[in-house]
JSON list of C-alpha atoms in Angstrom, two decimals:
[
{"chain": "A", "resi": 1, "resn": "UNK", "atom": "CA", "xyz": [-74.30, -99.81, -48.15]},
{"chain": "A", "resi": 2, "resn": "UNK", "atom": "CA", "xyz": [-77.89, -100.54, -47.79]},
{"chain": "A", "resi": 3, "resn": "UNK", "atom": "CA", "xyz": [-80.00, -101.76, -50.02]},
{"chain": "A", "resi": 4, "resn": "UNK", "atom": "CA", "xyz": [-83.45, -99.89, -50.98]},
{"chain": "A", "resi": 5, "resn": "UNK", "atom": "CA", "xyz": [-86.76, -101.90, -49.52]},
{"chain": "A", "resi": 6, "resn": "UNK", "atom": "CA", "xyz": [-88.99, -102.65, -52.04]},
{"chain": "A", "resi": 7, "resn": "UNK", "atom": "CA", "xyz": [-91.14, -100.50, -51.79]},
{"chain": "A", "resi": 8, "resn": "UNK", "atom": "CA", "xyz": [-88.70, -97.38, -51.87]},
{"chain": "A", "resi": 9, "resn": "UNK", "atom": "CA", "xyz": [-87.34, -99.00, -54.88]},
{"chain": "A", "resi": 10, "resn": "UNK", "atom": "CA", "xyz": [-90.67, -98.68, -56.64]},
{"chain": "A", "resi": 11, "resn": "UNK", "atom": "CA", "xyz": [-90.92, -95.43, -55.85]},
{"chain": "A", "resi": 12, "resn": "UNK", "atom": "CA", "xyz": [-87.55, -93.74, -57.07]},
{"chain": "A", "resi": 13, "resn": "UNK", "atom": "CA", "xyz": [-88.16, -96.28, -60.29]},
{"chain": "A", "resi": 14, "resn": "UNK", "atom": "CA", "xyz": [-91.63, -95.03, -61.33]},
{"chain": "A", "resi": 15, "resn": "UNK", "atom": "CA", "xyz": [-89.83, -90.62, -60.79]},
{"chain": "A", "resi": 16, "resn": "UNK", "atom": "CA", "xyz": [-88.85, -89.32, -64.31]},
{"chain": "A", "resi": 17, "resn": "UNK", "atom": "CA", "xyz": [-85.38, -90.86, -64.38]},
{"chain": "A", "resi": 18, "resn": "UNK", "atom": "CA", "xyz": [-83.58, -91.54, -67.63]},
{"chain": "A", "resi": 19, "resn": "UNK", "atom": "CA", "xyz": [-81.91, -95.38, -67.51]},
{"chain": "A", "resi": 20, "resn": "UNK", "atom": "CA", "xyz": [-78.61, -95.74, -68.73]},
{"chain": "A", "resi": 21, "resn": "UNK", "atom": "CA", "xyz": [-78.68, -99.61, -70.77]},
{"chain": "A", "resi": 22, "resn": "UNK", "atom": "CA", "xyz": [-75.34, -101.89, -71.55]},
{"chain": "A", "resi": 23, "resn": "UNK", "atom": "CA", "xyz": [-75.28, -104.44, -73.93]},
{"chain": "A", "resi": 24, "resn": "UNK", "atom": "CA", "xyz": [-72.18, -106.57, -75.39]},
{"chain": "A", "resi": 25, "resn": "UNK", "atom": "CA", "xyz": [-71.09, -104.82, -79.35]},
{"chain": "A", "resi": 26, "resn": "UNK", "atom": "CA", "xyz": [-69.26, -107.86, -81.00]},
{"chain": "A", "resi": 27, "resn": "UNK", "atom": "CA", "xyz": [-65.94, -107.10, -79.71]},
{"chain": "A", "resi": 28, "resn": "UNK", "atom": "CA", "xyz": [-67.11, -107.60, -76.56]},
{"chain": "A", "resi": 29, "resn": "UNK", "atom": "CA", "xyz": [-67.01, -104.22, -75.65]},
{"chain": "A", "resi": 30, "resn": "UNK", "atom": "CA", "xyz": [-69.61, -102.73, -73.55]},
{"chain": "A", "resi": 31, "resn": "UNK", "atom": "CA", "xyz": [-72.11, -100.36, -75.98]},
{"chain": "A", "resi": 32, "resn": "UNK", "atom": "CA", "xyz": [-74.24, -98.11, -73.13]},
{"chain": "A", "resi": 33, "resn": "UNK", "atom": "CA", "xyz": [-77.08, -96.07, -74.37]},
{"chain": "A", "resi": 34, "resn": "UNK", "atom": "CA", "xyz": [-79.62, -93.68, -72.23]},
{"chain": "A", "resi": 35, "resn": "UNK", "atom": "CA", "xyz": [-83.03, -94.92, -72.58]},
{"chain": "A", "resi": 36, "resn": "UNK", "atom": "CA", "xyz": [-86.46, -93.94, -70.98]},
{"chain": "A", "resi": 37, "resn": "UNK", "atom": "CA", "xyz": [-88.37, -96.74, -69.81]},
{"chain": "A", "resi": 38, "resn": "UNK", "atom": "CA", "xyz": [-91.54, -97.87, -67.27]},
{"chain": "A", "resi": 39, "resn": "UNK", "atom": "CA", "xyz": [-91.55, -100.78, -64.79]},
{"chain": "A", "resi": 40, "resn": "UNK", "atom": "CA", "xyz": [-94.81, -103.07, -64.56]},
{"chain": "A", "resi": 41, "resn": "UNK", "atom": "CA", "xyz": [-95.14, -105.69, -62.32]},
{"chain": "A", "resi": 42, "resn": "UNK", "atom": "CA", "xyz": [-91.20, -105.91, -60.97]},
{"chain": "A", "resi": 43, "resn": "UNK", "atom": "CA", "xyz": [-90.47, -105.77, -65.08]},
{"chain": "A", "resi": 44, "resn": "UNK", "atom": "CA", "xyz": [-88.66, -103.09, -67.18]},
{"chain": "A", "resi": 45, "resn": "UNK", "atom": "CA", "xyz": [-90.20, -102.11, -70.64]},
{"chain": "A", "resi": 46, "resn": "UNK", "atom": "CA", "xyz": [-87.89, -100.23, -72.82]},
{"chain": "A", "resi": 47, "resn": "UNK", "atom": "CA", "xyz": [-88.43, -98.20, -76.08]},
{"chain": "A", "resi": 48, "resn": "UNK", "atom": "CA", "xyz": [-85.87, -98.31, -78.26]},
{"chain": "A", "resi": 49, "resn": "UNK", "atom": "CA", "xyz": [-85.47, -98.22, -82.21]},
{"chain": "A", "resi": 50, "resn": "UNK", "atom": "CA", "xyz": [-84.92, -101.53, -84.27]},
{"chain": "A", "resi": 51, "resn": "UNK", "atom": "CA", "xyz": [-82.36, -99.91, -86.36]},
{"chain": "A", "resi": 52, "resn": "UNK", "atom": "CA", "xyz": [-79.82, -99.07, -83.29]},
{"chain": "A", "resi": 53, "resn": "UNK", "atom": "CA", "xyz": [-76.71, -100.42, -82.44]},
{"chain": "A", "resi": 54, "resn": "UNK", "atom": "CA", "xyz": [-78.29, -101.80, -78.94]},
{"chain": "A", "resi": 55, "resn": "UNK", "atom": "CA", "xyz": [-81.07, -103.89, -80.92]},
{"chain": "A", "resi": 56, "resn": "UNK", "atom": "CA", "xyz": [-78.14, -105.44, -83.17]},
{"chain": "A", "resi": 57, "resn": "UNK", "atom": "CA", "xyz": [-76.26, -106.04, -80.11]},
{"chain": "A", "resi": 58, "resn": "UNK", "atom": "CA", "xyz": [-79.49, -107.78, -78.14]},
{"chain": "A", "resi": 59, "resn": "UNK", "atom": "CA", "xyz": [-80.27, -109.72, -81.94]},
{"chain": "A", "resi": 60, "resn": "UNK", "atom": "CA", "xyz": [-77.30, -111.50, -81.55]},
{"chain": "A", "resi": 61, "resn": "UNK", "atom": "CA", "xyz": [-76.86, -111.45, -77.42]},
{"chain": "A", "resi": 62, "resn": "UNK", "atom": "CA", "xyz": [-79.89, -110.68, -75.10]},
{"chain": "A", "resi": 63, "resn": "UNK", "atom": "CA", "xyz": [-77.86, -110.24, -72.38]},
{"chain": "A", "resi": 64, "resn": "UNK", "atom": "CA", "xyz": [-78.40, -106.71, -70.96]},
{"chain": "A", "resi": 65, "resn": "UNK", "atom": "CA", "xyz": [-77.41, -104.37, -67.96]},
{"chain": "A", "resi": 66, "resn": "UNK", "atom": "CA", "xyz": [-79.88, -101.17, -66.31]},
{"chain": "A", "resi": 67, "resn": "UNK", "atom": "CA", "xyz": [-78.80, -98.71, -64.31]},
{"chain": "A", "resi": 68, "resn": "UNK", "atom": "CA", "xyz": [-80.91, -95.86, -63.18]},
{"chain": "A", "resi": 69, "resn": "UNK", "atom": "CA", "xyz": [-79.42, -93.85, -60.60]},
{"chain": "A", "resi": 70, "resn": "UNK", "atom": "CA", "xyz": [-80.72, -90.48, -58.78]},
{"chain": "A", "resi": 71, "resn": "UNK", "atom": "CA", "xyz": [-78.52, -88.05, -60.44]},
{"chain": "A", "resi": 72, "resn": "UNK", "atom": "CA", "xyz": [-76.45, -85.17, -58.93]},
{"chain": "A", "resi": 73, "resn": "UNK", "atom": "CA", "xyz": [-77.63, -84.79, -55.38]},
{"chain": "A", "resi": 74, "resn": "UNK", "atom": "CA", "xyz": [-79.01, -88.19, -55.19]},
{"chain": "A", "resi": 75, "resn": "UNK", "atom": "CA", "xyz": [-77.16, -91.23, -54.40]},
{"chain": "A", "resi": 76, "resn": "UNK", "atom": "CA", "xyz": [-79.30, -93.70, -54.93]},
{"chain": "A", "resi": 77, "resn": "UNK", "atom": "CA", "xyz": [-79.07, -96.69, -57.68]},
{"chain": "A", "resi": 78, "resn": "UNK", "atom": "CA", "xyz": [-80.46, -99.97, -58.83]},
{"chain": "A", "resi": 79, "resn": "UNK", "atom": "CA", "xyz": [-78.99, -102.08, -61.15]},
{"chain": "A", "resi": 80, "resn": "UNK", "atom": "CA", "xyz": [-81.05, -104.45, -62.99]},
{"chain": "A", "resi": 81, "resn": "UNK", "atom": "CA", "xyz": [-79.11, -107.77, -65.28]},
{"chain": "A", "resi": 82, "resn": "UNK", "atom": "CA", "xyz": [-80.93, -110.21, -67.46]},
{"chain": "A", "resi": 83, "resn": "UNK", "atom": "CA", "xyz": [-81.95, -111.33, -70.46]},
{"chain": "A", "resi": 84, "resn": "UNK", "atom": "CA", "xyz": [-84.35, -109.42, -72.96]},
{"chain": "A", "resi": 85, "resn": "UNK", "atom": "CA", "xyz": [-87.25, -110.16, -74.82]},
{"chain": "A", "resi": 86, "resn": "UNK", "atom": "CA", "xyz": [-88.37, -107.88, -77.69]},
{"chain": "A", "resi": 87, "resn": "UNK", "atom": "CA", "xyz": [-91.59, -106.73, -78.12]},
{"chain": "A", "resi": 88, "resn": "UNK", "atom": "CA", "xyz": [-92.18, -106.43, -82.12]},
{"chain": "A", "resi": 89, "resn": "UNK", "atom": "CA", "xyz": [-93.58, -103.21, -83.68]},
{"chain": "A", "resi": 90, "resn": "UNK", "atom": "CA", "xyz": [-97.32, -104.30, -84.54]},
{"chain": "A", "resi": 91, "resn": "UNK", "atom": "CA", "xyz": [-97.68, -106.54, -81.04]},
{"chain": "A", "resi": 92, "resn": "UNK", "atom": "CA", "xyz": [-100.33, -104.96, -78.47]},
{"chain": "A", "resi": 93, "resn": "UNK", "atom": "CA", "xyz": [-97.99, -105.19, -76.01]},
{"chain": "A", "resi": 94, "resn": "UNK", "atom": "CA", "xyz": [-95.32, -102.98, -77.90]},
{"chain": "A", "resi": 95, "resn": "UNK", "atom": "CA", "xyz": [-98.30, -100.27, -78.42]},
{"chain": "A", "resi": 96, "resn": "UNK", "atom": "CA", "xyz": [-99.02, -100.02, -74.83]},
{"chain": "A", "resi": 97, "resn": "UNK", "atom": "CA", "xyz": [-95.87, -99.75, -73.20]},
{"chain": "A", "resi": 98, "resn": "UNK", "atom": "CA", "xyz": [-94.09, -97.46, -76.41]},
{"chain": "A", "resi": 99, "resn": "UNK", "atom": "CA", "xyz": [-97.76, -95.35, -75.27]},
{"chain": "A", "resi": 100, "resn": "UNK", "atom": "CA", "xyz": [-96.73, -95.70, -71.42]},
{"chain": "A", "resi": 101, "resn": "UNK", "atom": "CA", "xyz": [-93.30, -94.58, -71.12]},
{"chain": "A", "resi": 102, "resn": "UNK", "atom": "CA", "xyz": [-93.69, -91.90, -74.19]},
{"chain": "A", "resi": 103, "resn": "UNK", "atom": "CA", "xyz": [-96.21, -90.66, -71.41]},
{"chain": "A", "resi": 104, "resn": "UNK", "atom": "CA", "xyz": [-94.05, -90.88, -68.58]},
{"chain": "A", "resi": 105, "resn": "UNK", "atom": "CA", "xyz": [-91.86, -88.25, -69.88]},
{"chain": "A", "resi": 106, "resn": "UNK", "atom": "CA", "xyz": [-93.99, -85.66, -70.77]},
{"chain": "A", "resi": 107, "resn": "UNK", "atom": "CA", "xyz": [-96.19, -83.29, -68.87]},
{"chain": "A", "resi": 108, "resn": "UNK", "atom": "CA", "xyz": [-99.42, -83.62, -71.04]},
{"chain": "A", "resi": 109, "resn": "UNK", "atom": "CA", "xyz": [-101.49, -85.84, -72.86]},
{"chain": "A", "resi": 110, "resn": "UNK", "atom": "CA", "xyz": [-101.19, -83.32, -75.84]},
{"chain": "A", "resi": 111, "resn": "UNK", "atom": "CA", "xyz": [-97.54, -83.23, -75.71]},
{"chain": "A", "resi": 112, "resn": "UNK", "atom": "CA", "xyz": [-96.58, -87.33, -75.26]},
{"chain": "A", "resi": 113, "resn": "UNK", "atom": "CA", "xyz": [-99.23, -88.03, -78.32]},
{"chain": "A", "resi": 114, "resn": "UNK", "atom": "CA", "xyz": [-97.49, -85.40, -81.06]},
{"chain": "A", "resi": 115, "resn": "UNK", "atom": "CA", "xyz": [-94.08, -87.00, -79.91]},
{"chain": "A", "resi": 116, "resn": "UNK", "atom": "CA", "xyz": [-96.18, -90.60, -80.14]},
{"chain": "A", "resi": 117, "resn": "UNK", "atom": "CA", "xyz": [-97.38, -89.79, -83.38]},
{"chain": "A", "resi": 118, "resn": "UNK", "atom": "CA", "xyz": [-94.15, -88.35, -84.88]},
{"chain": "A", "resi": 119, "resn": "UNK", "atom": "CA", "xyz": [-92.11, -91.15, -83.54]},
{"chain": "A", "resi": 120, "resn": "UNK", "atom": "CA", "xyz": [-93.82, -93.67, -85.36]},
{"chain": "A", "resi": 121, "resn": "UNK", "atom": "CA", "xyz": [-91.68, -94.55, -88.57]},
{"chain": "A", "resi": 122, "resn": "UNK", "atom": "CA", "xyz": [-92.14, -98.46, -87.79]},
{"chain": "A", "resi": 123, "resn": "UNK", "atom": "CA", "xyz": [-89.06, -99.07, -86.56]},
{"chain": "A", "resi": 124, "resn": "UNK", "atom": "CA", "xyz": [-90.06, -99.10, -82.37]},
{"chain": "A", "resi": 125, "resn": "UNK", "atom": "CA", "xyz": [-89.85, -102.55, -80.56]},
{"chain": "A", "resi": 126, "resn": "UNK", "atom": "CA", "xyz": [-89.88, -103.01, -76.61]},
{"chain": "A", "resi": 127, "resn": "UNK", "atom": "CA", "xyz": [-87.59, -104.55, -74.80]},
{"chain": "A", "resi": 128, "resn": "UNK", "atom": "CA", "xyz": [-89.20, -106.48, -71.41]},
{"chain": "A", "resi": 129, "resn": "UNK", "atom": "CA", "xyz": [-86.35, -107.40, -69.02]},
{"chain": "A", "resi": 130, "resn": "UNK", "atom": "CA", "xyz": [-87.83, -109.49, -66.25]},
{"chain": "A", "resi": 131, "resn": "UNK", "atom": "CA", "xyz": [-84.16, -109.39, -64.04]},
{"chain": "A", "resi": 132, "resn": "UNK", "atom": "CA", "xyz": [-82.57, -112.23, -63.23]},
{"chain": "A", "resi": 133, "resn": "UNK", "atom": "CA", "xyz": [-80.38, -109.78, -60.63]},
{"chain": "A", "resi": 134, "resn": "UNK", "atom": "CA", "xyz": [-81.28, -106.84, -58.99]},
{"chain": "A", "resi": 135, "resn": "UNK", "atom": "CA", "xyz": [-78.83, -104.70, -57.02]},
{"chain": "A", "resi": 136, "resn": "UNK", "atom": "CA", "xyz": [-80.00, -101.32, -55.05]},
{"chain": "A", "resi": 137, "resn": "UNK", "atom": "CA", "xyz": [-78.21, -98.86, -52.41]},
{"chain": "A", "resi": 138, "resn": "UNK", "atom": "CA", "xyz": [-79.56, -95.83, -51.00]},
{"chain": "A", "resi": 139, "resn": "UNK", "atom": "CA", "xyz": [-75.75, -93.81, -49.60]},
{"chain": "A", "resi": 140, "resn": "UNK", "atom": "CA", "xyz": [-78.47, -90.79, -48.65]}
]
């Protein structure tokens, strides 16, 4: 297995890939949840919606698993675990990065703002996961 350099890492992070997210439910079971997201200086930001079962998971345990992997075709991964802080709707920082990864996935300017805009019920927050592990392998 070898591990992706750093640089190929950024790369495969910052392609349209969707991130799949763990966190503990009370049981301790494992809850998993796709999520889009956009990395910023070796962090992960992560848009998610206050009112889902992930947020009451991270409420009571901020302990939290990423994997993005390169889909059929593509057998690459990295696995980030850590702890999360959220980023509370009406923070600058939750503006910008809800703004940057909304834009990630779509083609247009035009097309991430109507999303933006109809998204925006109050109930976004951002996760930031600065990892405290990171695990990569590139099997291509």
């Amino acid at each position: 297995m070898a591990a992706m350099t750093g640089e190929a890492m950024a790369a495969f992070l910052d392609e349209r890939r969707q991130a799949v997210v763990a966190t503990l439910n009370a049981d301790g079971s494992a809850q998993l949840s796709p999520v889009w997201y956009v990395m910023d200086r070796g962090k992960m930001f992560i848009s998610t919606s206050e009112r889902s079962v992930k947020m009451r998971n991270l409420r009571r345990d901020a302990r939290i698993s990423v994997c993005v992997d390169g889909g059929r075709g593509d057998s690459r991964y990295v696995v980030f675990t850590g702890k999360v802080k959220i980023v509370e709707n009406g923070e600058a920082l939750q503006a910008e990065m809800r703004w940057r990864i909304i834009r990630k996935y779509h083609d247009s300017d035009e097309s991430a703002r109507a999303y933006f805009d109809a998204a925006a019920d109050g109930s976004q927050v951002i996760l930031a996961l600065e990892p405290e592990r990171v695990t990569s392998n590139d099997f291509n």
